[in-house]
PDB file of C-alpha atoms in Angstrom:
ATOM      1  CA  MET G   1     -23.803  23.132  69.824  1.00  0.00           C
ATOM      2  CA  THR G   2     -21.867  25.032  67.163  1.00  0.00           C
ATOM      3  CA  ASP G   3     -21.515  22.172  64.344  1.00  0.00           C
ATOM      4  CA  THR G   4     -17.109  23.178  63.509  1.00  0.00           C
ATOM      5  CA  ARG G   5     -17.282  20.949  60.322  1.00  0.00           C
ATOM      6  CA  THR G   6     -15.320  22.631  57.335  1.00  0.00           C
ATOM      7  CA  PRO G   7     -18.242  22.711  55.680  1.00  0.00           C
ATOM      8  CA  ARG G   8     -18.399  20.668  51.638  1.00  0.00           C
ATOM      9  CA  PRO G   9     -18.045  23.613  48.886  1.00  0.00           C
ATOM     10  CA  PRO G  10     -21.396  23.585  46.822  1.00  0.00           C
ATOM     11  CA  ASN G  11     -21.596  21.027  43.837  1.00  0.00           C
ATOM     12  CA  GLY G  12     -18.154  19.455  44.006  1.00  0.00           C
ATOM     13  CA  GLY G  13     -15.057  19.315  46.431  1.00  0.00           C
ATOM     14  CA  ASP G  14     -12.703  21.271  44.450  1.00  0.00           C
ATOM     15  CA  GLY G  15     -13.924  24.520  45.545  1.00  0.00           C
ATOM     16  CA  THR G  16     -14.442  25.846  42.252  1.00  0.00           C
ATOM     17  CA  GLY G  17     -18.069  26.123  43.187  1.00  0.00           C
ATOM     18  CA  GLY G  18     -19.382  23.092  40.490  1.00  0.00           C
ATOM     19  CA  ALA G  19     -18.314  24.926  37.256  1.00  0.00           C
ATOM     20  CA  ALA G  20     -17.180  22.500  34.743  1.00  0.00           C
ATOM     21  CA  THR G  21     -13.494  23.163  33.168  1.00  0.00           C
ATOM     22  CA  GLU G  22     -13.474  22.931  29.708  1.00  0.00           C
ATOM     23  CA  PRO G  23     -10.268  21.720  28.124  1.00  0.00           C
ATOM     24  CA  THR G  24      -8.023  23.871  26.748  1.00  0.00           C
ATOM     25  CA  ALA G  25      -7.476  23.771  22.720  1.00  0.00           C
ATOM     26  CA  GLY G  26      -4.158  20.808  22.547  1.00  0.00           C
ATOM     27  CA  ALA G  27      -4.839  19.127  25.620  1.00  0.00           C
ATOM     28  CA  PRO G  28      -6.049  15.365  24.898  1.00  0.00           C
ATOM     29  CA  VAL G  29      -9.381  15.195  26.612  1.00  0.00           C
ATOM     30  CA  ARG G  30      -9.679  11.557  27.224  1.00  0.00           C
ATOM     31  CA  GLY G  31     -12.812   9.562  28.509  1.00  0.00           C
ATOM     32  CA  ARG G  32     -15.243   6.780  29.151  1.00  0.00           C
ATOM     33  CA  GLY G  33     -16.617   7.028  26.157  1.00  0.00           C
ATOM     34  CA  LEU G  34     -14.085   7.219  23.751  1.00  0.00           C
ATOM     35  CA  ARG G  35     -12.373   4.291  25.728  1.00  0.00           C
ATOM     36  CA  LEU G  36     -14.792   2.669  25.087  1.00  0.00           C
ATOM     37  CA  LEU G  37     -15.676   3.846  21.205  1.00  0.00           C
ATOM     38  CA  ARG G  38     -11.949   2.749  20.718  1.00  0.00           C
ATOM     39  CA  GLY G  39     -12.570  -0.989  22.641  1.00  0.00           C
ATOM     40  CA  VAL G  40     -15.510  -1.378  20.017  1.00  0.00           C
ATOM     41  CA  ALA G  41     -13.207  -0.663  17.009  1.00  0.00           C
ATOM     42  CA  TYR G  42     -10.510  -2.726  17.441  1.00  0.00           C
ATOM     43  CA  ALA G  43     -13.275  -5.512  18.202  1.00  0.00           C
ATOM     44  CA  VAL G  44     -15.514  -4.253  14.763  1.00  0.00           C
ATOM     45  CA  LEU G  45     -12.374  -3.643  11.972  1.00  0.00           C
ATOM     46  CA  PRO G  46     -11.129  -6.936  12.622  1.00  0.00           C
ATOM     47  CA  ALA G  47     -14.088  -9.020  12.793  1.00  0.00           C
ATOM     48  CA  GLU G  48     -15.298  -6.423   9.011  1.00  0.00           C
ATOM     49  CA  LEU G  49     -11.591  -8.076   7.960  1.00  0.00           C
ATOM     50  CA  VAL G  50     -12.175 -12.121   8.779  1.00  0.00           C
ATOM     51  CA  PHE G  51     -16.248 -11.285   6.893  1.00  0.00           C
ATOM     52  CA  PHE G  52     -13.751  -9.571   3.893  1.00  0.00           C
ATOM     53  CA  VAL G  53     -11.753 -12.833   3.190  1.00  0.00           C
ATOM     54  CA  CYS G  54     -14.818 -15.186   4.692  1.00  0.00           C
ATOM     55  CA  LEU G  55     -16.476 -14.488   0.789  1.00  0.00           C
ATOM     56  CA  THR G  56     -13.300 -14.117  -1.097  1.00  0.00           C
ATOM     57  CA  ALA G  57     -12.146 -18.137   0.263  1.00  0.00           C
ATOM     58  CA  GLY G  58     -16.710 -17.886  -1.351  1.00  0.00           C
ATOM     59  CA  VAL G  59     -17.616 -19.543   2.197  1.00  0.00           C
ATOM     60  CA  ARG G  60     -21.054 -18.668   2.829  1.00  0.00           C
ATOM     61  CA  MET G  61     -22.817 -16.488   5.669  1.00  0.00           C
ATOM     62  CA  PRO G  62     -25.932 -16.078   6.925  1.00  0.00           C
ATOM     63  CA  GLY G  63     -28.424 -13.439   6.083  1.00  0.00           C
ATOM     64  CA  GLY G  64     -28.236 -12.359   9.751  1.00  0.00           C
ATOM     65  CA  VAL G  65     -23.945 -12.038  10.241  1.00  0.00           C
ATOM     66  CA  LEU G  66     -23.814  -9.918   7.685  1.00  0.00           C
ATOM     67  CA  LEU G  67     -26.012  -7.549   8.113  1.00  0.00           C
ATOM     68  CA  ALA G  68     -25.587  -7.371  11.710  1.00  0.00           C
ATOM     69  CA  GLY G  69     -21.627  -6.182  10.429  1.00  0.00           C
ATOM     70  CA  GLU G  70     -22.348  -4.013   8.258  1.00  0.00           C
ATOM     71  CA  LEU G  71     -24.773  -2.386  11.089  1.00  0.00           C
ATOM     72  CA  LEU G  72     -21.908  -2.331  13.730  1.00  0.00           C
ATOM     73  CA  VAL G  73     -20.129  -0.945  11.369  1.00  0.00           C
ATOM     74  CA  LEU G  74     -21.924   1.843  10.181  1.00  0.00           C
ATOM     75  CA  GLY G  75     -22.923   2.590  14.294  1.00  0.00           C
ATOM     76  CA  VAL G  76     -19.077   2.869  14.722  1.00  0.00           C
ATOM     77  CA  LEU G  77     -18.544   5.390  11.544  1.00  0.00           C
ATOM     78  CA  ALA G  78     -21.486   7.100  12.941  1.00  0.00           C
ATOM     79  CA  GLY G  79     -19.736   7.032  16.746  1.00  0.00           C
ATOM     80  CA  GLU G  80     -17.026   8.067  15.581  1.00  0.00           C
ATOM     81  CA  GLY G  81     -18.667  10.755  14.025  1.00  0.00           C
ATOM     82  CA  LEU G  82     -20.919  12.600  16.516  1.00  0.00           C
ATOM     83  CA  ALA G  83     -17.975  12.400  19.276  1.00  0.00           C
ATOM     84  CA  TRP G  84     -15.731  14.189  16.653  1.00  0.00           C
ATOM     85  CA  VAL G  85     -18.146  16.931  16.549  1.00  0.00           C
ATOM     86  CA  ARG G  86     -18.544  17.328  20.482  1.00  0.00           C
ATOM     87  CA  LEU G  87     -14.990  17.771  20.701  1.00  0.00           C
ATOM     88  CA  ARG G  88     -14.141  20.049  18.000  1.00  0.00           C
ATOM     89  CA  ARG G  89     -16.978  22.261  20.062  1.00  0.00           C
ATOM     90  CA  ARG G  90     -14.654  21.690  23.400  1.00  0.00           C
ATOM     91  CA  GLY G  91     -12.431  24.042  21.436  1.00  0.00           C
ATOM     92  CA  LEU G  92      -9.813  21.367  19.825  1.00  0.00           C
ATOM     93  CA  SER G  93      -9.205  21.507  16.051  1.00  0.00           C
ATOM     94  CA  ALA G  94      -9.707  19.343  13.316  1.00  0.00           C
ATOM     95  CA  ARG G  95      -6.622  17.606  13.416  1.00  0.00           C
ATOM     96  CA  GLN G  96      -6.287  17.414  17.320  1.00  0.00           C
ATOM     97  CA  ALA G  97      -9.987  16.398  17.500  1.00  0.00           C
ATOM     98  CA  LEU G  98      -9.624  13.583  14.800  1.00  0.00           C
ATOM     99  CA  ALA G  99      -5.866  12.276  16.633  1.00  0.00           C
ATOM    100  CA  GLU G 100      -8.291  11.849  20.147  1.00  0.00           C
ATOM    101  CA  LEU G 101     -10.515   9.005  17.757  1.00  0.00           C
ATOM    102  CA  VAL G 102      -7.438   7.258  15.505  1.00  0.00           C
ATOM    103  CA  PRO G 103      -4.377   6.139  17.060  1.00  0.00           C
ATOM    104  CA  GLU G 104      -1.146   8.100  15.852  1.00  0.00           C
ATOM    105  CA  PRO G 105       0.505   5.141  14.231  1.00  0.00           C
ATOM    106  CA  VAL G 106      -2.464   5.247  12.614  1.00  0.00           C
ATOM    107  CA  LEU G 107      -2.560   8.376  10.943  1.00  0.00           C
ATOM    108  CA  ARG G 108       1.515   8.159  10.380  1.00  0.00           C
ATOM    109  CA  LEU G 109       0.445   4.813   8.348  1.00  0.00           C
ATOM    110  CA  ILE G 110      -2.659   7.008   6.292  1.00  0.00           C
ATOM    111  CA  GLY G 111      -0.259  10.548   5.763  1.00  0.00           C
ATOM    112  CA  HIS G 112       2.424   8.544   4.253  1.00  0.00           C
ATOM    113  CA  GLU G 113      -0.200   6.615   1.839  1.00  0.00           C
ATOM    114  CA  LEU G 114      -1.458   9.786   0.955  1.00  0.00           C
ATOM    115  CA  ARG G 115       1.587  11.776   0.108  1.00  0.00           C
ATOM    116  CA  LEU G 116       3.550   8.641  -2.142  1.00  0.00           C
ATOM    117  CA  MET G 117       0.154   8.830  -3.959  1.00  0.00           C
ATOM    118  CA  ALA G 118      -0.076  13.143  -4.016  1.00  0.00           C
ATOM    119  CA  SER G 119       3.715  12.873  -4.961  1.00  0.00           C
ATOM    120  CA  LEU G 120       2.693  11.216  -8.096  1.00  0.00           C
ATOM    121  CA  GLY G 121       0.958  14.188  -9.288  1.00  0.00           C
ATOM    122  CA  ARG G 122       3.411  16.583  -7.974  1.00  0.00           C
ATOM    123  CA  ARG G 123       6.001  14.560  -9.976  1.00  0.00           C
ATOM    124  CA  VAL G 124       2.981  14.791 -13.283  1.00  0.00           C
ATOM    125  CA  ALA G 125       3.303  18.321 -12.904  1.00  0.00           C
ATOM    126  CA  ARG G 126       6.957  18.890 -12.358  1.00  0.00           C
ATOM    127  CA  ARG G 127       6.131  20.616  -9.181  1.00  0.00           C
ATOM    128  CA  PRO G 128       8.484  19.935  -5.791  1.00  0.00           C
ATOM    129  CA  HIS G 129       7.309  20.271  -2.669  1.00  0.00           C
ATOM    130  CA  GLY G 130       8.923  22.752  -0.126  1.00  0.00           C
ATOM    131  CA  VAL G 131      11.049  24.428  -2.447  1.00  0.00           C
ATOM    132  CA  ALA G 132       9.817  27.900  -2.428  1.00  0.00           C
ATOM    133  CA  GLY G 133      12.921  30.200  -0.644  1.00  0.00           C
ATOM    134  CA  ALA G 134      15.261  27.500  -0.628  1.00  0.00           C
ATOM    135  CA  ASP G 135      18.717  28.883  -0.439  1.00  0.00           C
ATOM    136  CA  GLY G 136      20.318  25.807  -1.715  1.00  0.00           C
ATOM    137  CA  VAL G 137      18.262  22.457  -4.385  1.00  0.00           C
ATOM    138  CA  PHE G 138      19.651  19.100  -3.602  1.00  0.00           C
ATOM    139  CA  PRO G 139      18.388  16.532  -5.742  1.00  0.00           C
ATOM    140  CA  HIS G 140      19.347  13.481  -4.471  1.00  0.00           C
ATOM    141  CA  ALA G 141      16.547  10.259  -6.687  1.00  0.00           C
ATOM    142  CA  ARG G 142      19.153  10.313  -9.450  1.00  0.00           C
ATOM    143  CA  ASP G 143      21.168   6.860  -8.803  1.00  0.00           C
ATOM    144  CA  GLN G 144      17.569   4.580  -7.765  1.00  0.00           C
ATOM    145  CA  ALA G 145      15.442   5.433 -10.887  1.00  0.00           C
ATOM    146  CA  ALA G 146      17.312   2.069 -12.432  1.00  0.00           C
ATOM    147  CA  LEU G 147      15.896   0.196  -9.739  1.00  0.00           C
ATOM    148  CA  MET G 148      12.095   1.744  -8.872  1.00  0.00           C
ATOM    149  CA  TYR G 149      10.803   1.312 -12.481  1.00  0.00           C
ATOM    150  CA  GLY G 150      12.943  -2.280 -12.831  1.00  0.00           C
ATOM    151  CA  PHE G 151      10.594  -2.976  -9.815  1.00  0.00           C
ATOM    152  CA  ALA G 152       7.862  -1.242 -10.779  1.00  0.00           C
ATOM    153  CA  PHE G 153       7.215  -3.038 -14.018  1.00  0.00           C
ATOM    154  CA  VAL G 154       8.350  -6.414 -11.860  1.00  0.00           C
ATOM    155  CA  CYS G 155       5.476  -5.648 -10.349  1.00  0.00           C
ATOM    156  CA  LEU G 156       3.358  -4.964 -13.856  1.00  0.00           C
ATOM    157  CA  VAL G 157       4.592  -7.727 -15.086  1.00  0.00           C
ATOM    158  CA  GLU G 158       2.846 -10.319 -11.571  1.00  0.00           C
ATOM    159  CA  THR G 159      -0.320  -7.919 -11.968  1.00  0.00           C
ATOM    160  CA  VAL G 160      -0.217  -9.361 -15.779  1.00  0.00           C
ATOM    161  CA  GLY G 161       0.129 -12.362 -15.113  1.00  0.00           C
ATOM    162  CA  MET G 162      -1.678 -12.395 -11.419  1.00  0.00           C
ATOM    163  CA  SER G 163      -5.051 -11.567 -13.794  1.00  0.00           C
ATOM    164  CA  TYR G 164      -5.051 -14.365 -15.822  1.00  0.00           C
ATOM    165  CA  LEU G 165      -4.355 -17.562 -13.885  1.00  0.00           C
ATOM    166  CA  LEU G 166      -7.066 -15.646 -11.660  1.00  0.00           C
ATOM    167  CA  ALA G 167      -9.116 -15.306 -14.460  1.00  0.00           C
ATOM    168  CA  GLU G 168     -12.129 -18.173 -13.877  1.00  0.00           C
ATOM    169  CA  TRP G 169     -12.621 -16.846  -9.771  1.00  0.00           C
ATOM    170  CA  PRO G 170     -14.546 -13.445 -10.227  1.00  0.00           C
ATOM    171  CA  LEU G 171     -14.354 -12.153  -7.309  1.00  0.00           C
ATOM    172  CA  VAL G 172     -11.242 -13.144  -5.698  1.00  0.00           C
ATOM    173  CA  HIS G 173      -9.611 -12.114  -9.152  1.00  0.00           C
ATOM    174  CA  ALA G 174     -10.781  -8.286  -8.410  1.00  0.00           C
ATOM    175  CA  VAL G 175      -9.653  -8.199  -5.231  1.00  0.00           C
ATOM    176  CA  PHE G 176      -5.780  -8.951  -6.316  1.00  0.00           C
ATOM    177  CA  LEU G 177      -6.360  -7.295  -9.395  1.00  0.00           C
ATOM    178  CA  VAL G 178      -6.474  -3.793  -6.490  1.00  0.00           C
ATOM    179  CA  LEU G 179      -4.307  -5.123  -5.005  1.00  0.00           C
ATOM    180  CA  ASP G 180      -1.805  -5.405  -7.736  1.00  0.00           C
ATOM    181  CA  VAL G 181      -2.257  -2.075  -9.492  1.00  0.00           C
ATOM    182  CA  TYR G 182      -2.650  -0.419  -5.562  1.00  0.00           C
ATOM    183  CA  THR G 183       1.728  -1.830  -5.337  1.00  0.00           C
ATOM    184  CA  VAL G 184       2.564  -0.473  -8.868  1.00  0.00           C
ATOM    185  CA  LEU G 185       1.348   2.678  -7.669  1.00  0.00           C
ATOM    186  CA  PHE G 186       2.971   2.413  -4.259  1.00  0.00           C
ATOM    187  CA  VAL G 187       6.623   1.803  -5.858  1.00  0.00           C
ATOM    188  CA  LEU G 188       5.730   4.178  -7.897  1.00  0.00           C
ATOM    189  CA  GLY G 189       4.864   6.591  -5.706  1.00  0.00           C
ATOM    190  CA  LEU G 190       7.928   5.479  -3.720  1.00  0.00           C
ATOM    191  CA  HIS G 191      10.336   6.367  -6.371  1.00  0.00           C
ATOM    192  CA  ALA G 192       8.108  10.514  -6.887  1.00  0.00           C
ATOM    193  CA  ALA G 193       8.030  11.026  -3.149  1.00  0.00           C
ATOM    194  CA  SER G 194      12.406  11.114  -3.506  1.00  0.00           C
ATOM    195  CA  VAL G 195      12.169  13.075  -6.710  1.00  0.00           C
ATOM    196  CA  THR G 196       9.432  15.363  -5.029  1.00  0.00           C
ATOM    197  CA  ARG G 197      11.395  16.161  -2.262  1.00  0.00           C
ATOM    198  CA  PRO G 198      14.638  16.887  -2.722  1.00  0.00           C
ATOM    199  CA  HIS G 199      17.808  17.700   0.188  1.00  0.00           C
ATOM    200  CA  THR G 200      16.691  21.663   1.215  1.00  0.00           C
ATOM    201  CA  LEU G 201      19.514  24.616   2.690  1.00  0.00           C
ATOM    202  CA  THR G 202      17.246  28.022   3.869  1.00  0.00           C
ATOM    203  CA  GLY G 203      18.651  30.384   5.672  1.00  0.00           C
ATOM    204  CA  ASN G 204      20.192  28.330   8.752  1.00  0.00           C
ATOM    205  CA  VAL G 205      18.087  25.054   8.350  1.00  0.00           C
ATOM    206  CA  LEU G 206      19.676  21.790   6.159  1.00  0.00           C
ATOM    207  CA  ARG G 207      16.203  19.928   5.758  1.00  0.00           C
ATOM    208  CA  LEU G 208      17.046  15.785   4.471  1.00  0.00           C
ATOM    209  CA  ARG G 209      14.461  13.919   3.102  1.00  0.00           C
ATOM    210  CA  GLN G 210      13.951  10.335   1.630  1.00  0.00           C
ATOM    211  CA  ALA G 211      10.767   9.672  -0.424  1.00  0.00           C
ATOM    212  CA  ALA G 212       7.769   9.987   2.112  1.00  0.00           C
ATOM    213  CA  HIS G 213       8.693   8.918   5.368  1.00  0.00           C
ATOM    214  CA  VAL G 214      11.764  11.297   6.586  1.00  0.00           C
ATOM    215  CA  ASP G 215      11.771  15.181   6.895  1.00  0.00           C
ATOM    216  CA  VAL G 216      14.409  15.765   9.397  1.00  0.00           C
ATOM    217  CA  SER G 217      14.910  19.875   9.756  1.00  0.00           C
ATOM    218  CA  VAL G 218      19.247  19.992  11.531  1.00  0.00           C
ATOM    219  CA  PRO G 219      20.095  23.761  12.735  1.00  0.00           C
ATOM    220  CA  VAL G 220      23.434  24.541  10.842  1.00  0.00           C
ATOM    221  CA  ASP G 221      24.717  26.138  13.870  1.00  0.00           C
ATOM    222  CA  ARG G 222      24.440  22.667  15.435  1.00  0.00           C
ATOM    223  CA  ILE G 223      26.584  21.158  12.218  1.00  0.00           C
ATOM    224  CA  ALA G 224      30.771  20.343  14.005  1.00  0.00           C
ATOM    225  CA  ALA G 225      31.535  18.338  10.979  1.00  0.00           C
ATOM    226  CA  VAL G 226      30.745  17.608   7.252  1.00  0.00           C
ATOM    227  CA  ARG G 227      32.915  15.194   5.350  1.00  0.00           C
ATOM    228  CA  ARG G 228      32.296  14.195   1.644  1.00  0.00           C
ATOM    229  CA  GLU G 229      33.096  10.802   2.267  1.00  0.00           C
ATOM    230  CA  LEU G 230      31.460   6.907  -0.251  1.00  0.00           C
ATOM    231  CA  CYS G 231      29.708   4.095   1.225  1.00  0.00           C
ATOM    232  CA  PHE G 232      28.623   1.945   0.459  1.00  0.00           C
ATOM    233  CA  SER G 233      27.522  -0.252   3.981  1.00  0.00           C
ATOM    234  CA  HIS G 234      25.462   0.845   6.876  1.00  0.00           C
ATOM    235  CA  GLY G 235      25.410  -1.121  10.071  1.00  0.00           C
ATOM    236  CA  LYS G 236      22.852  -0.204  12.525  1.00  0.00           C
ATOM    237  CA  ALA G 237      23.881   2.035  15.300  1.00  0.00           C
ATOM    238  CA  GLU G 238      21.557   4.050  18.069  1.00  0.00           C
ATOM    239  CA  GLY G 239      22.429   7.616  17.243  1.00  0.00           C
ATOM    240  CA  GLU G 240      23.030   7.162  13.676  1.00  0.00           C
ATOM    241  CA  LEU G 241      21.055   7.873  10.428  1.00  0.00           C
ATOM    242  CA  ASN G 242      21.708   6.577   6.894  1.00  0.00           C
ATOM    243  CA  LEU G 243      19.586   7.901   4.123  1.00  0.00           C
ATOM    244  CA  ALA G 244      21.116   6.232   1.414  1.00  0.00           C
ATOM    245  CA  VAL G 245      19.978   5.624  -2.127  1.00  0.00           C
ATOM    246  CA  GLY G 246      21.059   3.776  -3.977  1.00  0.00           C
ATOM    247  CA  SER G 247      23.202   1.817  -1.221  1.00  0.00           C
ATOM    248  CA  GLN G 248      25.186   4.670  -0.557  1.00  0.00           C
ATOM    249  CA  THR G 249      25.452   7.430   0.507  1.00  0.00           C
ATOM    250  CA  SER G 250      28.189  10.016  -1.086  1.00  0.00           C
ATOM    251  CA  VAL G 251      27.683  12.958   2.558  1.00  0.00           C
ATOM    252  CA  THR G 252      28.375  12.586   6.531  1.00  0.00           C
ATOM    253  CA  ILE G 253      26.781  15.019   9.030  1.00  0.00           C
ATOM    254  CA  GLU G 254      28.657  15.136  12.392  1.00  0.00           C
ATOM    255  CA  LEU G 255      26.508  16.953  14.621  1.00  0.00           C
ATOM    256  CA  THR G 256      27.491  18.639  18.252  1.00  0.00           C
ATOM    257  CA  GLU G 257      23.799  18.341  19.501  1.00  0.00           C
ATOM    258  CA  PRO G 258      21.171  14.924  18.841  1.00  0.00           C
ATOM    259  CA  VAL G 259      17.577  16.131  16.147  1.00  0.00           C
ATOM    260  CA  ASP G 260      14.938  14.097  16.714  1.00  0.00           C
ATOM    261  CA  ALA G 261      14.297  11.878  13.218  1.00  0.00           C
ATOM    262  CA  PRO G 262      11.065  10.170  14.485  1.00  0.00           C
ATOM    263  CA  ARG G 263      10.403   6.201  12.727  1.00  0.00           C
ATOM    264  CA  LEU G 264       7.572   6.111  10.734  1.00  0.00           C
ATOM    265  CA  LEU G 265       4.650   5.596  13.513  1.00  0.00           C
ATOM    266  CA  GLY G 266       6.383   7.870  16.020  1.00  0.00           C
ATOM    267  CA  ALA G 267       8.437   7.205  17.687  1.00  0.00           C
ATOM    268  CA  PRO G 268      11.656   9.594  18.546  1.00  0.00           C
ATOM    269  CA  ARG G 269      15.011   8.462  17.507  1.00  0.00           C
ATOM    270  CA  PRO G 270      17.628  11.565  17.872  1.00  0.00           C
ATOM    271  CA  VAL G 271      20.539  11.105  16.015  1.00  0.00           C
ATOM    272  CA  ARG G 272      24.085  13.186  16.079  1.00  0.00           C
ATOM    273  CA  LEU G 273      25.612  11.385  12.970  1.00  0.00           C
ATOM    274  CA  ILE G 274      23.910  11.510   9.219  1.00  0.00           C
ATOM    275  CA  ARG G 275      24.862  10.118   6.384  1.00  0.00           C
ATOM    276  CA  LEU G 276      22.935  10.877   3.888  1.00  0.00           C
ATOM    277  CA  HIS G 277      23.534  10.593  -0.734  1.00  0.00           C
ATOM    278  CA  ALA G 278      23.093  13.952  -3.055  1.00  0.00           C
ATOM    279  CA  ASP G 279      23.022  13.168  -6.757  1.00  0.00           C
ATOM    280  CA  ASP G 280      25.270  16.346  -6.383  1.00  0.00           C
ATOM    281  CA  PRO G 281      27.823  15.858  -3.101  1.00  0.00           C
ATOM    282  CA  GLU G 282      29.956  18.224  -3.442  1.00  0.00           C
ATOM    283  CA  ALA G 283      27.355  21.274  -4.392  1.00  0.00           C
ATOM    284  CA  LEU G 284      26.373  19.548  -1.243  1.00  0.00           C
ATOM    285  CA  TYR G 285      28.668  19.876   0.763  1.00  0.00           C
ATOM    286  CA  ASP G 286      30.117  23.128  -0.506  1.00  0.00           C
ATOM    287  CA  ALA G 287      26.912  24.667   0.619  1.00  0.00           C
ATOM    288  CA  LEU G 288      26.840  23.180   3.644  1.00  0.00           C
ATOM    289  CA  ARG G 289      31.001  24.237   4.951  1.00  0.00           C
ATOM    290  CA  ARG G 290      30.114  28.468   3.334  1.00  0.00           C
ATOM    291  CA  ALA G 291      26.660  28.199   5.291  1.00  0.00           C
ATOM    292  CA  ARG G 292      29.221  27.396   8.559  1.00  0.00           C
ATOM    293  CA  THR G 293      31.568  29.655   7.621  1.00  0.00           C
ATOM    294  CA  ALA G 294      29.556  32.376   6.746  1.00  0.00           C
ATOM    295  CA  PRO G 295      31.043  35.747   7.869  1.00  0.00           C
ATOM    296  CA  SER G 296      28.954  37.316  11.507  1.00  0.00           C
ATOM    297  CA  PRO G 297      27.379  40.646  10.311  1.00  0.00           C
ATOM    298  CA  SER G 298      29.056  43.512  10.601  1.00  0.00           C
ATOM    299  CA  PRO G 299      28.964  45.518  13.136  1.00  0.00           C
ATOM    300  CA  GLY G 300      29.747  48.974  11.860  1.00  0.00           C
ATOM    301  CA  PRO G 301      31.287  52.477  11.989  1.00  0.00           C
ATOM    302  CA  LEU G 302      33.639  52.640  15.636  1.00  0.00           C
ATOM    303  CA  PRO G 303      32.181  55.574  17.155  1.00  0.00           C
ATOM    304  CA  THR G 304      34.155  58.935  16.994  1.00  0.00           C
ATOM    305  CA  ALA G 305      35.229  60.637  20.010  1.00  0.00           C
TER     306      ALA G 305
END
């Protein structure tokens, strides 16, 4: 009697002979192990923060609890390291492997803080970012300098005051000193990022930036209209982006098609109207008008008969 059942492919059910397929570079790699590792990390990090707050407040905790907590943190870090190595061996780049282990909002926040601190170094070295090869460079931080330096001075005074008030609690004093000093650096970094990241016009692309969290590229051929317009109030509206400096914008750009201006944590934000400020708005306006009306290349001489 003949067996008419369809034979099953060996070592698998997809007809590929059971050969394991490696993920292509750039494709997300999800697995039960990675999900478990993320879940443990989400539980361990808040617990570590609770331990830190309790120790800062002077709460005595059993040595065994502290040891178990620290061992758990080290285990999570070791697991993250091994997972990163395995992802790299599967063909992912270092950035892609890191994105598989750390949520994108966390990566964006860390990247933002690193850009702020790097901007302090660029400010001291007078090395602006992203201006190489630009046809036009348009600074935009002048009108906020007094406000930002004043805010930094207030934070510095608060640092000195808190150091005096908490002098009798060394641990609490050290924690607040670190936080206060970082706050001062954060404020200075915000202004330094605005100074070292000006708007630029390169070829057919207008690059608009604000501090270290906004970086939008606008093709010039998408600009429907540009006008000088001084505004001091900017209500939030869908499809609009306001890059105010010192609570004012001086140039308004309307687009024929939306461009994406991602939010700080990566959420998409299509915009068709952009208001921005420049230290010399007339120069930016003139540069955009010339770029929009640039003559097309000459077709050359007509062929002779």
